[in-house]
Coordinates of C-alpha atoms and ligand atoms in Angstrom, one line a residue:
X14 CA 0.0 0.0 -0.4
X15 CA 1.5 3.1 -1.1
X16 CA 1.8 6.3 1.5
X17 CA 2.1 9.9 1.2
X18 CA 5.7 9.3 2.3
X19 CA 6.8 6.8 0.4
X20 CA 8.8 9.7 -2.1
X21 CA 10.5 10.8 0.8
X22 CA 11.6 7.1 2.1
X23 CA 12.8 6.0 -1.3
X24 CA 15.2 9.0 -1.6
X25 CA 16.4 7.4 2.0
X26 CA 17.1 4.2 0.0
X27 CA 15.2 2.7 2.2
X28 CA 13.5 -0.9 1.2
X29 CA 9.6 0.3 0.7
X30 CA 8.8 -3.4 1.0
X31 CA 10.0 -4.5 3.8
X32 CA 9.6 -1.1 5.4
X33 CA 5.6 -1.1 4.8
X34 CA 5.5 -5.0 6.6
X35 CA 7.3 -3.5 9.6
X36 CA 5.0 -0.4 10.1
X37 CA 1.9 -3.2 9.6
X38 CA 3.0 -5.0 11.9
X39 CA 4.3 -2.1 14.3
X40 CA 0.6 -0.6 13.7
X41 CA -1.2 -4.0 15.0
X42 CA 1.2 -4.4 17.5
X43 CA 0.9 -1.1 19.3
X44 CA -3.1 -1.3 19.0
X45 CA -3.0 -4.4 20.7
X46 CA -0.7 -3.4 23.8
X47 CA -1.3 0.6 24.3
X48 CA -4.3 1.5 22.4
X49 CA -7.1 -1.5 23.9
X50 CA -5.7 0.4 27.5
X51 CA -8.4 2.0 29.2
X52 CA -8.5 5.3 31.5
X53 CA -5.8 6.7 29.6
X54 CA -5.2 9.9 29.7
X55 CA -5.8 12.9 27.2
X56 CA -2.2 13.7 27.3
X57 CA -1.2 10.1 25.5
X58 CA -3.3 11.4 22.4
X59 CA 0.1 13.2 21.8
X60 CA 2.3 10.2 21.9
X61 CA -0.2 8.0 20.2
X62 CA 0.3 10.7 17.3
X63 CA 4.3 10.4 17.3
X64 CA 4.8 7.1 17.4
X65 CA 1.9 6.6 14.4
X66 CA 3.8 9.2 12.9
X67 CA 7.3 8.2 14.1
X68 CA 8.8 7.2 10.2
X69 CA 6.7 9.7 8.6
X70 CA 6.1 13.2 10.0
X71 CA 9.3 13.3 12.6
X72 CA 11.6 12.0 9.4
X73 CA 9.9 14.9 7.1
X74 CA 10.3 17.5 9.8
X75 CA 13.8 16.3 9.7
X76 CA 14.2 16.2 6.4
X77 CA 13.8 19.7 6.5
X78 CA 15.7 20.8 8.6
X79 CA 18.7 19.1 6.8
X80 CA 17.5 21.0 3.8
X81 CA 17.9 24.3 6.1
X82 CA 21.7 23.1 7.4
X83 CA 20.9 21.2 10.2
X84 CA 22.6 18.1 10.8
X85 CA 21.4 15.0 12.4
X86 CA 23.3 12.7 15.1
X87 CA 22.2 8.8 15.6
X88 CA 23.3 7.4 19.0
X89 CA 22.6 3.9 20.8
X90 CA 23.4 5.1 24.4
X91 CA 22.9 7.3 27.4
X92 CA 26.3 8.1 27.4
X93 CA 26.5 10.4 24.6
X94 CA 26.3 13.9 25.7
X95 CA 22.8 15.6 24.0
X96 CA 23.8 18.9 25.5
X97 CA 27.2 19.1 22.7
X98 CA 25.0 17.5 19.7
X99 CA 22.1 20.5 20.9
X100 CA 24.8 23.4 21.4
X101 CA 26.5 22.7 17.6
X102 CA 22.8 23.5 16.6
X103 CA 22.2 19.7 15.7
X104 CA 19.2 17.1 16.1
X105 CA 20.8 14.6 18.3
X106 CA 17.9 10.7 17.2
X107 CA 18.1 7.6 19.6
X108 CA 18.5 4.6 17.0
X109 CA 16.1 2.5 18.8
X110 CA 16.8 -1.2 17.8
X111 CA 14.2 -2.7 19.5
X112 CA 12.4 -5.0 16.8
X113 CA 13.1 -8.4 15.5
X114 CA 13.2 -6.8 12.0
X115 CA 16.3 -7.2 9.8
X116 CA 17.6 -10.2 12.1
X117 CA 17.6 -12.3 9.0
X118 CA 20.1 -10.3 7.6
X119 CA 22.5 -9.6 11.0
X120 CA 23.1 -13.0 11.4
X121 CA 24.6 -13.6 8.4
X122 CA 27.0 -11.8 9.8
X123 CA 27.2 -11.9 13.4
X124 CA 27.5 -14.7 16.3
X125 CA 24.0 -16.0 17.0
X126 CA 24.3 -15.5 20.5
X127 CA 24.8 -11.4 20.1
X128 CA 22.5 -9.3 22.3
X129 CA 18.6 -9.4 20.1
X130 CA 19.8 -4.9 20.4
X131 CA 22.7 -5.3 18.4
X132 CA 21.1 -7.5 15.8
X133 CA 18.1 -5.2 15.6
X134 CA 20.5 -2.0 15.1
X135 CA 22.9 -4.2 12.4
X136 CA 20.0 -5.4 11.0
X137 CA 18.2 -2.4 10.4
X138 CA 21.0 -1.0 8.5
X139 CA 21.9 -4.1 6.5
X140 CA 18.0 -4.0 6.0
X141 CA 17.8 -0.5 5.2
X142 CA 14.5 -0.4 7.2
X143 CA 15.5 2.6 9.6
X144 CA 14.8 6.5 8.4
X145 CA 16.4 7.5 11.3
X146 CA 19.7 5.7 10.3
X147 CA 19.7 6.8 7.2
X148 CA 19.2 10.5 7.9
X149 CA 22.4 10.4 9.9
X150 CA 25.5 13.0 9.1
X151 CA 26.8 11.1 12.2
X152 CA 26.2 7.9 13.8
X153 CA 27.9 7.7 17.7
X154 CA 28.7 4.3 19.0
X155 CA 30.4 3.6 22.0
X156 CA 32.6 1.2 23.5
X157 CA 30.0 0.2 26.4
X158 CA 30.2 -3.8 25.9
X159 CA 32.2 -6.4 23.6
X160 CA 29.6 -6.8 21.2
X161 CA 28.3 -3.0 20.8
X162 CA 31.5 -2.3 20.1
X163 CA 32.7 -5.1 17.6
X164 CA 29.8 -4.8 16.1
X165 CA 30.2 -0.8 15.4
X166 CA 33.2 -2.0 13.4
X167 CA 31.0 -3.8 11.3
X168 CA 28.2 -1.4 11.1
X169 CA 31.4 0.8 9.8
X170 CA 31.3 -1.0 6.8
X171 CA 28.4 0.3 5.9
X172 CA 27.9 3.3 7.1
X173 CA 30.4 5.4 9.3
X174 CA 30.4 5.6 13.0
X175 CA 32.5 7.5 15.4
X176 CA 33.1 5.7 18.3
X177 CA 33.5 7.0 21.6
X178 CA 35.3 5.3 24.7
X179 CA 33.6 5.0 27.6
X180 CA 35.4 4.2 31.1
X181 CA 34.9 1.0 32.5
X182 CA 35.1 2.0 36.3
X183 CA 35.0 5.0 38.4
X184 CA 38.4 5.9 39.3
X185 CA 40.2 9.4 39.1
X186 CA 41.7 8.4 35.9
X187 CA 38.7 7.3 34.3
X188 CA 37.1 10.5 35.0
X189 CA 40.4 12.1 33.4
X190 CA 39.8 9.4 30.2
X191 CA 36.0 10.9 29.9
X192 CA 36.9 14.4 29.8
X193 CA 39.4 13.3 26.7
X194 CA 36.8 11.5 25.0
X195 CA 34.2 14.6 25.7
X196 CA 36.0 16.8 24.5
X197 CA 37.2 15.1 21.2
X198 CA 33.5 14.6 20.9
X199 CA 32.7 18.0 20.9
X200 CA 35.6 18.6 18.2
X201 CA 34.0 15.7 16.3
X202 CA 30.6 17.6 16.9
X203 CA 31.7 21.2 15.6
X204 CA 33.7 19.4 12.4
X205 CA 30.7 18.2 11.6
X206 CA 28.0 20.8 11.8
X207 CA 30.9 23.8 11.2
X208 CA 29.2 25.6 14.3
X209 CA 31.6 26.3 16.7
X210 CA 30.4 25.5 20.3
X211 CA 29.9 28.7 22.6
X212 CA 29.4 29.2 26.1
X213 CA 26.1 30.9 25.8
X214 CA 25.1 27.5 23.4
X215 CA 26.2 25.1 25.6
X216 CA 24.2 26.7 28.8
X217 CA 21.4 26.8 26.7
X218 CA 21.8 23.2 25.1
X219 CA 22.4 22.2 28.8
X220 CA 19.3 24.1 30.2
X221 CA 17.3 22.4 27.3
X222 CA 18.1 18.7 28.0
X223 CA 17.5 19.2 31.9
X224 CA 14.0 20.8 31.0
X225 CA 13.2 17.2 29.4
X226 CA 15.2 15.7 32.3
X227 CA 13.1 17.0 35.0
X228 CA 9.9 16.7 33.1
X229 CA 10.2 13.5 33.4
X230 CA 11.6 13.2 36.7
X231 CA 7.6 15.0 37.4
X232 CA 6.2 11.8 35.7
X233 CA 8.1 9.8 37.9
X234 CA 7.2 11.3 41.2
X235 CA 3.3 11.4 40.3
X236 CA 3.0 8.2 38.9
X237 CA 4.2 6.7 42.1
X238 CA 0.8 7.5 43.4
X239 CA -1.1 4.6 44.7
X240 CA -3.0 3.5 43.2
X241 CA -0.6 4.1 40.1
X242 CA -2.2 6.6 38.4
X243 CA -1.0 5.9 34.7
X244 CA 0.2 2.2 33.0
X245 CA 3.7 1.3 33.4
X246 CA 3.2 0.7 29.3
X247 CA 2.9 4.1 28.4
X248 CA 5.8 5.8 31.0
X249 CA 7.8 3.6 29.0
X250 CA 6.5 4.9 25.9
X251 CA 7.0 8.1 26.7
X252 CA 10.3 7.5 27.5
X253 CA 11.0 5.6 24.4
X254 CA 10.4 9.1 22.3
X255 CA 12.0 11.3 24.3
X256 CA 14.8 9.9 22.4
X257 CA 14.0 11.4 18.8
X258 CA 11.0 13.4 19.6
X259 CA 12.2 17.8 19.1
X260 CA 13.1 18.0 23.6
X261 CA 11.5 21.7 23.3
X262 CA 8.0 20.3 22.2
X263 CA 8.7 17.0 23.9
X264 CA 8.8 18.8 27.4
X265 CA 6.1 21.0 27.3
X266 CA 3.5 17.7 26.0
X267 CA 4.8 16.0 28.7
X268 CA 4.5 18.5 31.5
X269 CA 0.5 19.0 30.1
X270 CA 0.4 15.3 31.0
X271 CA 1.3 15.5 33.9
X272 CA -0.7 18.2 34.7
X273 CA -3.6 15.9 33.8
X274 CA -1.9 12.9 36.2
X275 CA -1.9 15.8 39.2
X276 CA -5.4 16.2 38.7
X277 CA -6.3 12.6 38.5
X278 CA -4.2 11.8 41.5
X279 CA -5.7 14.2 43.8
X280 CA -8.9 12.7 43.0
X281 CA -7.2 9.2 44.5
X282 CA -8.0 7.8 40.7
X283 CA -5.7 5.2 39.5
X284 CA -6.0 2.9 36.2
X285 CA -5.5 -0.1 38.8
X286 CA -6.9 -1.3 41.8
X287 CA -4.8 0.1 45.1
X288 CA -4.1 -3.3 46.0
X289 CA -2.7 -4.3 42.5
X290 CA 0.8 -6.1 43.1
X291 CA 3.2 -2.8 42.1
X292 CA 6.6 -3.9 40.4
X293 CA 9.3 -1.9 39.1
X294 CA 11.6 -3.4 36.1
X295 CA 15.4 -3.3 36.0
X296 CA 18.2 -3.8 33.9
X297 CA 18.5 -3.6 29.9
X298 CA 17.2 -0.9 28.1
X299 CA 13.8 -1.8 25.9
X300 CA 14.0 0.1 23.1
X301 CA 11.1 0.9 20.5
X302 CA 8.8 -0.6 19.9
X303 CA 10.3 -3.8 22.9
X304 CA 7.0 -3.8 24.8
X305 CA 6.2 -7.6 24.9
X306 CA 7.6 -8.0 29.1
X307 CA 5.8 -4.7 30.1
X308 CA 2.5 -6.5 28.3
X309 CA 2.8 -9.6 30.1
X310 CA 3.0 -8.2 33.1
X311 CA 0.1 -5.5 33.0
X312 CA -2.1 -8.3 31.2
X313 CA -1.5 -10.2 34.1
X314 CA -2.6 -8.3 36.7
X315 CA 0.4 -6.3 37.9
X316 CA 1.2 -2.4 37.5
X317 CA 5.0 -1.1 36.7
X318 CA 5.6 1.9 38.7
X319 CA 8.8 2.5 37.3
X320 CA 12.2 1.6 35.2
X321 CA 15.5 1.4 36.3
X322 CA 17.0 1.4 32.8
X323 CA 18.2 3.7 30.6
X324 CA 15.0 4.1 28.9
X325 CA 13.7 5.1 32.4
X326 CA 15.7 6.7 35.3
X327 CA 18.8 5.9 34.4
X328 CA 18.9 8.2 31.8
X329 CA 16.7 10.9 33.7
X330 CA 18.2 10.9 37.6
X331 CA 21.2 13.2 36.8
X332 CA 21.0 16.6 35.6
X333 CA 23.9 18.2 34.6
X334 CA 25.1 21.5 36.6
X335 CA 23.5 24.8 35.7
X336 CA 25.5 27.3 37.6
X337 CA 28.7 27.1 35.3
X338 CA 29.6 30.4 33.2
X339 CA 32.2 29.9 30.8
X340 CA 32.8 26.7 28.5
X341 CA 35.5 25.4 30.6
X342 CA 33.0 24.9 33.8
X343 CA 30.2 23.5 31.8
X344 CA 32.3 21.2 30.0
X345 CA 33.7 19.4 33.2
X346 CA 29.8 19.4 34.9
X347 CA 28.6 17.2 31.6
X348 CA 31.6 15.0 32.3
X349 CA 30.7 15.0 36.1
X350 CA 26.7 13.9 35.2
X351 CA 27.5 11.7 32.7
X352 CA 30.3 9.9 35.2
X353 CA 27.4 9.2 37.4
X354 CA 25.6 6.6 34.6
X355 CA 25.4 3.3 36.6
X356 CA 25.5 1.2 33.6
X357 CA 26.3 -2.7 34.2
X358 CA 29.6 -1.9 31.8
X359 CA 31.1 -0.3 34.9
X360 CA 33.1 -2.7 37.5
X361 CA 32.3 -2.8 40.2
X362 CA 29.2 -1.4 40.2
X363 CA 27.7 -1.0 43.4
X364 CA 25.6 2.6 43.4
X365 CA 23.8 0.4 40.8
X366 CA 22.9 -2.0 43.3
X367 CA 22.3 1.2 46.1
X368 CA 20.3 3.4 43.2
X369 CA 17.3 -0.3 42.6
X370 CA 17.1 -0.4 46.3
X371 CA 16.3 3.3 47.2
X372 CA 14.2 3.7 44.3
X373 CA 12.0 -0.1 44.8
X374 CA 12.0 1.5 48.9
X375 CA 10.4 4.5 47.2
X376 CA 8.0 3.6 44.6
X377 CA 6.9 1.3 47.6
X378 CA 7.4 -2.0 45.1
X379 CA 6.2 -5.8 46.0
X380 CA 9.0 -6.8 43.7
X381 CA 11.6 -6.1 41.5
X382 CA 11.0 -7.8 37.7
X383 CA 15.2 -8.0 36.7
X384 CA 15.4 -8.1 33.0
X385 CA 18.2 -9.0 30.5
X386 CA 18.7 -9.7 26.8
X387 CA 19.9 -13.5 26.2
X388 CA 23.5 -13.0 25.2
X389 CA 24.3 -9.4 27.7
X390 CA 26.4 -9.8 29.9
X391 CA 27.0 -7.1 31.4
X392 CA 23.0 -7.4 33.0
X393 CA 23.0 -11.4 32.9
X394 CA 25.4 -11.9 35.2
X395 CA 25.0 -8.3 37.2
X396 CA 21.9 -10.1 37.9
X397 CA 23.5 -12.1 40.5
X398 CA 24.4 -9.2 42.7
X399 CA 21.1 -7.6 41.6
X400 CA 19.5 -10.2 43.5
X401 CA 21.8 -11.0 46.6
X402 CA 20.9 -6.6 47.1
X403 CA 17.1 -7.7 47.2
X404 CA 17.3 -10.4 49.1
X405 CA 19.2 -7.8 51.8
X406 CA 16.5 -5.1 51.4
X407 CA 13.9 -8.4 51.4
X408 CA 12.4 -7.5 48.2
X409 CA 11.0 -10.3 46.1
X410 CA 13.1 -10.5 42.8
X411 CA 12.3 -12.5 40.0
X412 CA 15.1 -12.7 37.1
X413 CA 14.5 -12.7 33.6
X414 CA 16.0 -13.1 30.2
X415 CA 14.2 -12.8 27.2
X416 CA 14.5 -11.3 23.4
X417 CA 12.1 -9.8 21.0
X418 CA 10.8 -12.7 20.0
X419 CA 7.2 -13.5 20.7
X420 CA 7.9 -17.1 20.9
X421 CA 8.3 -17.3 24.6
X422 CA 5.0 -15.3 25.8
X423 CA 3.3 -17.7 27.2
X424 CA 6.4 -19.1 29.0
X425 CA 7.0 -15.6 30.8
X426 CA 3.3 -14.9 31.7
X427 CA 3.2 -18.4 33.7
X428 CA 6.5 -17.1 35.6
X429 CA 5.4 -13.3 36.3
X430 CA 1.9 -14.7 37.1
X431 CA 2.7 -17.0 39.8
X432 CA 5.2 -14.7 40.9
X433 CA 2.2 -12.1 41.3
X434 CA 0.1 -14.7 43.5
X435 CA 3.7 -15.1 46.0
X436 CA 3.7 -11.5 46.4
X437 CA 0.0 -11.4 47.5
X438 CA 1.1 -14.4 49.7
X439 CA 3.6 -12.5 51.5
Ligands
SF4_2 S1 22.9 0.1 29.3 FE1 24.6 0.9 29.7 S2 25.3 0.4 27.0 FE2 23.0 0.7 27.1 S3 22.2 2.2 26.5 FE3 22.3 2.3 28.9 S4 24.7 3.1 29.4 FE4 24.6 2.7 27.4
SF4_3 S1 22.0 -5.1 26.1 FE1 24.1 -5.8 26.8 S2 24.9 -6.9 25.6 FE2 23.4 -5.9 24.7 S3 24.3 -3.7 23.9 FE3 23.3 -3.0 25.6 S4 24.9 -4.0 27.2 FE4 25.3 -5.1 25.0

């Protein structure tokens, strides 16, 4: 079926047939998982619209910005400082990597036992399915895990990737390394965009990104009410959209939605009964359209009230200090803010364990569901330490390892239902 965006996609070298199949599956999936929910806030219509136009109007907007001279920078990890990209008058987009489409092409060149996220971004490129990847003037990778850093070498044969080195420990020498990398990235972004990053521009960019984080923090505070006023699925979607929507527009839409949420909380109304078991998700990022586990959990009689994940609180918890006045001070503040990220690529990663326990207590959860993508060593192995920390804090935990396929949905449902029963008895 042809659409008004076909000519634009063709120009971006998208495989139109495969792409139309992907959009059809996505639309059906979205209808079943999202639109079927009852009691959604009016403000979610904006998110539904953005999602329905994810490869359409937003790409058109990006193409128009490119025609006016803006550059587009694609990223795969929350370590890439968006403040620097915005200060150079460029657009940053998170390259999602949350779908199975393209897996077959990816498995021709990657070992089958590679995590689904890596297979997804390689597969999307090889199968010419993602108009975001094809719109990028620069794709930024990072050395967070071995799978990613080796996959970027292959991706680079199809599309150049600039790789940032991420420290793996948090000693003074690691901060020095990170500062060098932030400065190298700044130089690269200035080269690609042809724009110099000045103190006033960086200061404005820091405020824009912080304001988005503040809106998401407000959302997180409001959703913590009992009964839960918004579903975990909806909040996950909001976090996912935050990676590719215009940051200023997105922030104002989320603030509007929070106003509605505030009203709902005042009336004591929830989307689930107050006795409904409350869970927190913790672990690997869930990129669009990876909604499988949240759907399984919420359709089994529980509600998700927090995501300890990069598409969740890991990306929004820490603000960049806004008090710096010189470029040097602002860059130092960026270095410090990003060093606080508690990704499982760090060793040791005690900060993450402490953060999970305090978030779980703050949110008054009945349990934590730890989620690791199959073959993800950082999160898969760290699940053991998380489990120990949960036992010590007497918070029940269920550890799940899965991928993007739908084959294990029934099995996951059985495990989640058993966990719900267990926390109810407790
Ligand atoms: S989990 Fe780690 S590697 Fe993945 S996006 Fe987050 S910080 Fe980056
Ligand atoms: S999910 Fe794990 S293995 Fe996959 S890219 Fe992220 S850190 Fe690497």
